[in-house]
Short mmCIF file of C-alpha atoms in Angstrom, two decimals:
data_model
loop_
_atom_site.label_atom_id
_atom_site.label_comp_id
_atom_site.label_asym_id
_atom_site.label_seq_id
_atom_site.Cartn_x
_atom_site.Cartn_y
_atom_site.Cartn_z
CA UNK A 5 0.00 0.00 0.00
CA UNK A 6 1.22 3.34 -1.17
CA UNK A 7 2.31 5.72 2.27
CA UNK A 8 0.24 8.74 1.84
CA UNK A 9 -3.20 7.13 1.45
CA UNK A 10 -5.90 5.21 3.89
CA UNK A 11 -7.45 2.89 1.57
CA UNK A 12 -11.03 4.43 0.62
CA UNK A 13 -13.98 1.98 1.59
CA UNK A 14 -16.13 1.36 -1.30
CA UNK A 15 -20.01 1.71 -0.97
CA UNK A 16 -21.43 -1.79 -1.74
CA UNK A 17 -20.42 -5.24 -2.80
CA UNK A 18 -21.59 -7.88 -5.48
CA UNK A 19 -20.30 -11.41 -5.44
CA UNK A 20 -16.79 -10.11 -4.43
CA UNK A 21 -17.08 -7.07 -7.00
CA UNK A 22 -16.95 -3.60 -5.30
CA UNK A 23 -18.08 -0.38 -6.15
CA UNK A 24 -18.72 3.55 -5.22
CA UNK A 25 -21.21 5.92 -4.49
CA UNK A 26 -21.72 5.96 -8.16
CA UNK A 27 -21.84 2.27 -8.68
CA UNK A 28 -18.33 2.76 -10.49
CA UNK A 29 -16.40 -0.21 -10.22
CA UNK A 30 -13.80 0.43 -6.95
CA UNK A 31 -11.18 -1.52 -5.19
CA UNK A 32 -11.45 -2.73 -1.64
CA UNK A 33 -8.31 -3.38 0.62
CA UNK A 34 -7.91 -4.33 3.60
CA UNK A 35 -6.09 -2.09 6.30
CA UNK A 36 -3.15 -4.80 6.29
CA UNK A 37 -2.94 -4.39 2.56
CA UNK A 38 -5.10 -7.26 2.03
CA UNK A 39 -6.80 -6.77 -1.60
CA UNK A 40 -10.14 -8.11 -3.23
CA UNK A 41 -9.95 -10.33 -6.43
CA UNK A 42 -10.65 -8.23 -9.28
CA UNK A 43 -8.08 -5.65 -8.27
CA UNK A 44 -5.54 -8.11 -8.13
CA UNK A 45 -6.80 -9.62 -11.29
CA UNK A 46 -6.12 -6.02 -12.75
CA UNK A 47 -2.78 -5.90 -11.83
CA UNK A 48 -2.08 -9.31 -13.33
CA UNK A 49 -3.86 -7.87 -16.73
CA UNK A 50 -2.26 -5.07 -16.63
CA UNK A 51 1.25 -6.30 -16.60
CA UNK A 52 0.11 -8.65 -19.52
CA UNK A 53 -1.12 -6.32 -21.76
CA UNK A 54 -0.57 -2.57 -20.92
CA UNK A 55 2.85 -2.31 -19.06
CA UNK A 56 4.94 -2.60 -22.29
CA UNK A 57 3.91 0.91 -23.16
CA UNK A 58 2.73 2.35 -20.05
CA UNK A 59 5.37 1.35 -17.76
CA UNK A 60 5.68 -1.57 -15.02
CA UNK A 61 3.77 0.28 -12.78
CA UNK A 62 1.72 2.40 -14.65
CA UNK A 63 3.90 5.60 -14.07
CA UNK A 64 4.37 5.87 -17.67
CA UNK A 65 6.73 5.38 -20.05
CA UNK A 66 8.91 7.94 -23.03
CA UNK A 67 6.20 5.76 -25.19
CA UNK A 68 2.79 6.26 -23.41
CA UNK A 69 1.67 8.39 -20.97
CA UNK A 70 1.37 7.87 -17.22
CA UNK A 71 -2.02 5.57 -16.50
CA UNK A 72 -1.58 6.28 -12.63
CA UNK A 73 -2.06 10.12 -13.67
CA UNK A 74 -4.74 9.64 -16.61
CA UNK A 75 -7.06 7.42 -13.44
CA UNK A 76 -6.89 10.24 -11.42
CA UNK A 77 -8.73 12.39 -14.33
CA UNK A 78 -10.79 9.93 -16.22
CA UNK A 79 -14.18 8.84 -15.39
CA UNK A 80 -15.08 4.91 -16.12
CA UNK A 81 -16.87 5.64 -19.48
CA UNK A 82 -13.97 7.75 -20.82
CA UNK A 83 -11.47 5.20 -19.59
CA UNK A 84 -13.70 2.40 -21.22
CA UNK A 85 -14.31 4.48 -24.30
CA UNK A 86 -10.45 4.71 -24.50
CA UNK A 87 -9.75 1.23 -24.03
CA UNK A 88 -12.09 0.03 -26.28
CA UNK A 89 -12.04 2.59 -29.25
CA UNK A 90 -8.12 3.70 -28.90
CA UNK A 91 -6.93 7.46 -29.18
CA UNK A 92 -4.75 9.06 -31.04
CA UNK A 93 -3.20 12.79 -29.75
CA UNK A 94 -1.03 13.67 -32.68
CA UNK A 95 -0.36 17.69 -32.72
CA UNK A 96 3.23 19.45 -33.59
CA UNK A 97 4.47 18.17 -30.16
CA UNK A 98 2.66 15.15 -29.74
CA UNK A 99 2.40 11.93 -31.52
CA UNK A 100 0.73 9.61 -29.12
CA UNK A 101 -1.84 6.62 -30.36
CA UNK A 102 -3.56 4.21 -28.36
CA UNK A 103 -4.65 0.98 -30.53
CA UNK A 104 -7.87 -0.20 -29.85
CA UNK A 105 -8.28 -3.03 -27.71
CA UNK A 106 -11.90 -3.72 -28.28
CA UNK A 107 -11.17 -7.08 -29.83
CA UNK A 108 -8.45 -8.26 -27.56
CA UNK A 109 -10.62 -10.46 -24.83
CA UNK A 110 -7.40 -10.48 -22.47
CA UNK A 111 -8.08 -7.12 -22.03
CA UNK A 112 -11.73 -6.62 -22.85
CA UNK A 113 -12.53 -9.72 -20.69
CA UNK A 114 -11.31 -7.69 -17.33
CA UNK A 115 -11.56 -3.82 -18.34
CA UNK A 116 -13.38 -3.65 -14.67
CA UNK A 117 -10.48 -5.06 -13.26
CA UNK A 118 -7.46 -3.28 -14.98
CA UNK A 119 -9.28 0.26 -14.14
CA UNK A 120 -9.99 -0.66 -10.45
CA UNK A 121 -5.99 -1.50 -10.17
CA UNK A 122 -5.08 1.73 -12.09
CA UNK A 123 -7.63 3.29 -10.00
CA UNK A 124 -6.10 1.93 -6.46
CA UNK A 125 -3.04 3.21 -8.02
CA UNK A 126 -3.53 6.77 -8.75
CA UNK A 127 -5.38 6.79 -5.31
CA UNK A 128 -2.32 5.78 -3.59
CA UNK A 129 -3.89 3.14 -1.89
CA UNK A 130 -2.00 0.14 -4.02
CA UNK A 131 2.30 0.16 -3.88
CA UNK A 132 4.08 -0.30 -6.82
CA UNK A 133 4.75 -4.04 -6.64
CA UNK A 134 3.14 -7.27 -6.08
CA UNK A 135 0.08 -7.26 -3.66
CA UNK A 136 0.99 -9.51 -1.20
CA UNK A 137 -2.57 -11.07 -0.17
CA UNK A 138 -5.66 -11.14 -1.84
CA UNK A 139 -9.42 -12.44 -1.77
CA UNK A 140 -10.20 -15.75 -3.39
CA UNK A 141 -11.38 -16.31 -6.82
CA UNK A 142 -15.27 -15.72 -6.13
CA UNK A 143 -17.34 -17.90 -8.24
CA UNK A 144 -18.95 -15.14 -10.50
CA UNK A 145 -15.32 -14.14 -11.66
CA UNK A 146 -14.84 -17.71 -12.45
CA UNK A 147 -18.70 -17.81 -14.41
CA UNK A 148 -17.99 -14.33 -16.09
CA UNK A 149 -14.46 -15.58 -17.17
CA UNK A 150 -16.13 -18.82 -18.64
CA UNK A 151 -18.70 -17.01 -20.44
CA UNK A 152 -16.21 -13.80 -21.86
CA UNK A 153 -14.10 -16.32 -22.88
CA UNK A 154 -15.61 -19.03 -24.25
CA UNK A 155 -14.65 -21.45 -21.91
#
């Protein structure tokens, strides 16, 4: 856990799925650092398909821009529309381009859980590296897995 932040609580739960105020998709974690499955299942996605531009820990890259930074400015729909549509930001000192990733199911398969670990990130409530502990698998991750995937 990051040293700055108290990790914020989220409103409700579904199935092991958290979420806000808004119903936005959040992160829970535990006071001993102790996080729930689909954050942890976002930073394993993440490091699989984002951190080769964005940077091992989402701090950004000389390639892509930080994703710790663009969390704490994004809502969920304009991180999703990103995501799934790509961007480009080419002006006479720019040249940036996002691909889209709307047909990649390793990424489309957990968006949820890539933005609630970007979002635990640019909250400073999630360290850099490896969280330590996490919840279990819960069974609709498993059923929503099977059925994204084809499994």
């Amino acid at each position: 856990m990051g040293a700055a932040a108290e990790p914020k609580k989220p409103a409700r739960s579904d199935d092991g799925k958290y979420f806000d105020a808004d119903d936005v998709p959040t992160y829970n974690i535990s006071a001993n650092g102790k996080v729930d499955w689909y954050t942890y299942s976002g930073y394993r996605r993440y490091h699989a398909e984002c951190h080769v531009c964005h940077g091992p820990d989402g701090m950004g890259s000389t390639y892509a821009p930080s994703l710790v930074d663009s969390a704490k400015n994004l809502t969920y729909q304009q991180f999703t529309e990103i995501v799934v549509q790509g961007r480009q930001n080419v002006n006479a000192s720019a040249h940036n381009v996002m691909p889209s990733f709307g047909t990649n199911m390793n990424v489309m398969c957990y968006l949820d859980d890539i933005y609630v670990y970007l979002r635990a990130r640019a909250d400073d409530a999630l360290g850099r590296v490896r969280p330590n502990e996490r919840e279990q698998k819960p069974e609709a991750a498993v059923a929503a897995e099977k059925t994204c995937l084809g499994g």
